[in-house]
Every structure is written in C-alpha cells, then in structure tokens.
Amino acid sequence: MSRVRAFPRSITWVVVEEVRSGDWGIAGTPVTTERAKALAAGEH
C-alpha cells in the first residue's frame, strides 16, 4: 500500500484545451458559452 501525502505538492500541472462554443456538451447536449454562463449564474 502506498503512502498518501497529507499536504499539497509544491507544483500543480494543469492542461487547458481551447474548445469552441457548442463543441462540447453534457449528457449529449451541446453547451454554448452563453448556456454555461447561465448555468453558473443559477439560471435553468
């Protein structure tokens, strides 16, 4: 069994991929930038 660190590492790597509005989705439904902003604002 490996040990698990109880503290964060000093470096975090993040990969960001640019995706055009509408080219990704949730549960098969395309999500545009406007829809993502509305979801983040709590608008359904």
Short mmCIF file of N, CA and C in Angstrom, two decimals:
data_model
loop_
_atom_site.label_atom_id
_atom_site.label_comp_id
_atom_site.label_asym_id
_atom_site.label_seq_id
_atom_site.Cartn_x
_atom_site.Cartn_y
_atom_site.Cartn_z
N MET A 1 0.85 -1.18 0.00
CA MET A 1 0.00 0.00 0.00
C MET A 1 0.89 1.24 0.00
N SER A 2 0.60 2.18 -0.86
CA SER A 2 1.42 3.39 -0.94
C SER A 2 0.98 4.42 0.08
N ARG A 3 1.92 5.26 0.44
CA ARG A 3 1.59 6.34 1.39
C ARG A 3 0.91 7.48 0.65
N VAL A 4 0.00 8.13 1.30
CA VAL A 4 -0.71 9.27 0.73
C VAL A 4 -0.23 10.52 1.44
N ARG A 5 0.16 11.52 0.67
CA ARG A 5 0.63 12.77 1.27
C ARG A 5 -0.53 13.51 1.92
N ALA A 6 -0.29 14.04 3.09
CA ALA A 6 -1.32 14.81 3.80
C ALA A 6 -1.22 16.29 3.48
N PHE A 7 -0.26 16.66 2.64
CA PHE A 7 -0.07 18.07 2.30
C PHE A 7 0.02 18.19 0.78
N PRO A 8 -0.34 19.34 0.24
CA PRO A 8 -0.29 19.51 -1.22
C PRO A 8 1.14 19.55 -1.74
N ARG A 9 1.33 19.10 -2.93
CA ARG A 9 2.64 19.18 -3.57
C ARG A 9 2.94 20.63 -3.89
N SER A 10 4.20 20.93 -4.09
CA SER A 10 4.59 22.32 -4.36
C SER A 10 4.30 22.74 -5.79
N ILE A 11 4.04 21.78 -6.67
CA ILE A 11 3.78 22.09 -8.08
C ILE A 11 2.48 21.42 -8.50
N THR A 12 1.64 22.14 -9.23
CA THR A 12 0.43 21.58 -9.80
C THR A 12 0.46 21.85 -11.30
N TRP A 13 0.31 20.80 -12.09
CA TRP A 13 0.29 20.93 -13.54
C TRP A 13 -1.16 20.96 -14.01
N VAL A 14 -1.46 21.87 -14.92
CA VAL A 14 -2.81 22.00 -15.47
C VAL A 14 -2.72 22.05 -16.99
N VAL A 15 -3.56 21.29 -17.66
CA VAL A 15 -3.62 21.32 -19.11
C VAL A 15 -4.94 21.97 -19.50
N VAL A 16 -4.86 23.02 -20.31
CA VAL A 16 -6.06 23.74 -20.75
C VAL A 16 -6.18 23.56 -22.26
N GLU A 17 -7.32 23.10 -22.69
CA GLU A 17 -7.56 22.93 -24.11
C GLU A 17 -8.68 23.87 -24.53
N GLU A 18 -8.40 24.71 -25.51
CA GLU A 18 -9.41 25.64 -26.01
C GLU A 18 -10.45 24.87 -26.83
N VAL A 19 -11.71 25.08 -26.53
CA VAL A 19 -12.80 24.41 -27.24
C VAL A 19 -13.80 25.48 -27.66
N ARG A 20 -14.22 25.45 -28.91
CA ARG A 20 -15.18 26.43 -29.40
C ARG A 20 -16.54 26.24 -28.74
N SER A 21 -17.28 27.33 -28.61
CA SER A 21 -18.62 27.29 -28.03
C SER A 21 -19.50 26.31 -28.81
N GLY A 22 -20.16 25.42 -28.09
CA GLY A 22 -21.04 24.45 -28.72
C GLY A 22 -20.35 23.15 -29.13
N ASP A 23 -19.01 23.08 -29.02
CA ASP A 23 -18.28 21.88 -29.42
C ASP A 23 -18.08 20.89 -28.29
N TRP A 24 -18.69 21.13 -27.16
CA TRP A 24 -18.66 20.16 -26.06
C TRP A 24 -20.04 20.12 -25.45
N GLY A 25 -20.29 19.13 -24.62
CA GLY A 25 -21.64 19.02 -24.08
C GLY A 25 -21.71 18.24 -22.79
N ILE A 26 -22.91 18.20 -22.24
CA ILE A 26 -23.20 17.45 -21.02
C ILE A 26 -24.33 16.49 -21.36
N ALA A 27 -24.10 15.21 -21.14
CA ALA A 27 -25.09 14.16 -21.41
C ALA A 27 -25.60 14.22 -22.85
N GLY A 28 -24.70 14.51 -23.79
CA GLY A 28 -25.06 14.53 -25.20
C GLY A 28 -25.70 15.81 -25.68
N THR A 29 -25.89 16.78 -24.79
CA THR A 29 -26.49 18.06 -25.17
C THR A 29 -25.39 19.10 -25.34
N PRO A 30 -25.28 19.72 -26.53
CA PRO A 30 -24.24 20.74 -26.73
C PRO A 30 -24.41 21.91 -25.76
N VAL A 31 -23.29 22.42 -25.28
CA VAL A 31 -23.31 23.55 -24.35
C VAL A 31 -22.55 24.71 -24.98
N THR A 32 -23.23 25.85 -25.12
CA THR A 32 -22.60 27.05 -25.64
C THR A 32 -22.04 27.88 -24.49
N THR A 33 -21.25 28.87 -24.82
CA THR A 33 -20.71 29.77 -23.79
C THR A 33 -21.84 30.44 -23.02
N GLU A 34 -22.86 30.89 -23.73
CA GLU A 34 -23.98 31.57 -23.08
C GLU A 34 -24.70 30.63 -22.11
N ARG A 35 -24.88 29.37 -22.52
CA ARG A 35 -25.56 28.39 -21.66
C ARG A 35 -24.72 28.07 -20.43
N ALA A 36 -23.41 27.96 -20.59
CA ALA A 36 -22.52 27.69 -19.46
C ALA A 36 -22.56 28.84 -18.46
N LYS A 37 -22.57 30.07 -18.96
CA LYS A 37 -22.66 31.24 -18.06
C LYS A 37 -23.99 31.26 -17.33
N ALA A 38 -25.08 30.90 -18.01
CA ALA A 38 -26.40 30.87 -17.37
C ALA A 38 -26.44 29.79 -16.30
N LEU A 39 -25.86 28.63 -16.57
CA LEU A 39 -25.81 27.56 -15.57
C LEU A 39 -25.00 28.00 -14.36
N ALA A 40 -23.87 28.68 -14.59
CA ALA A 40 -23.03 29.15 -13.49
C ALA A 40 -23.74 30.20 -12.65
N ALA A 41 -24.62 30.99 -13.29
CA ALA A 41 -25.35 32.03 -12.58
C ALA A 41 -26.59 31.47 -11.87
N GLY A 42 -26.86 30.18 -12.06
CA GLY A 42 -28.01 29.57 -11.40
C GLY A 42 -29.29 29.66 -12.20
N GLU A 43 -29.20 30.11 -13.43
CA GLU A 43 -30.38 30.19 -14.30
C GLU A 43 -30.57 28.83 -14.97
N HIS A 44 -31.80 28.34 -14.99
CA HIS A 44 -32.03 27.00 -15.55
C HIS A 44 -32.61 27.09 -16.91
#
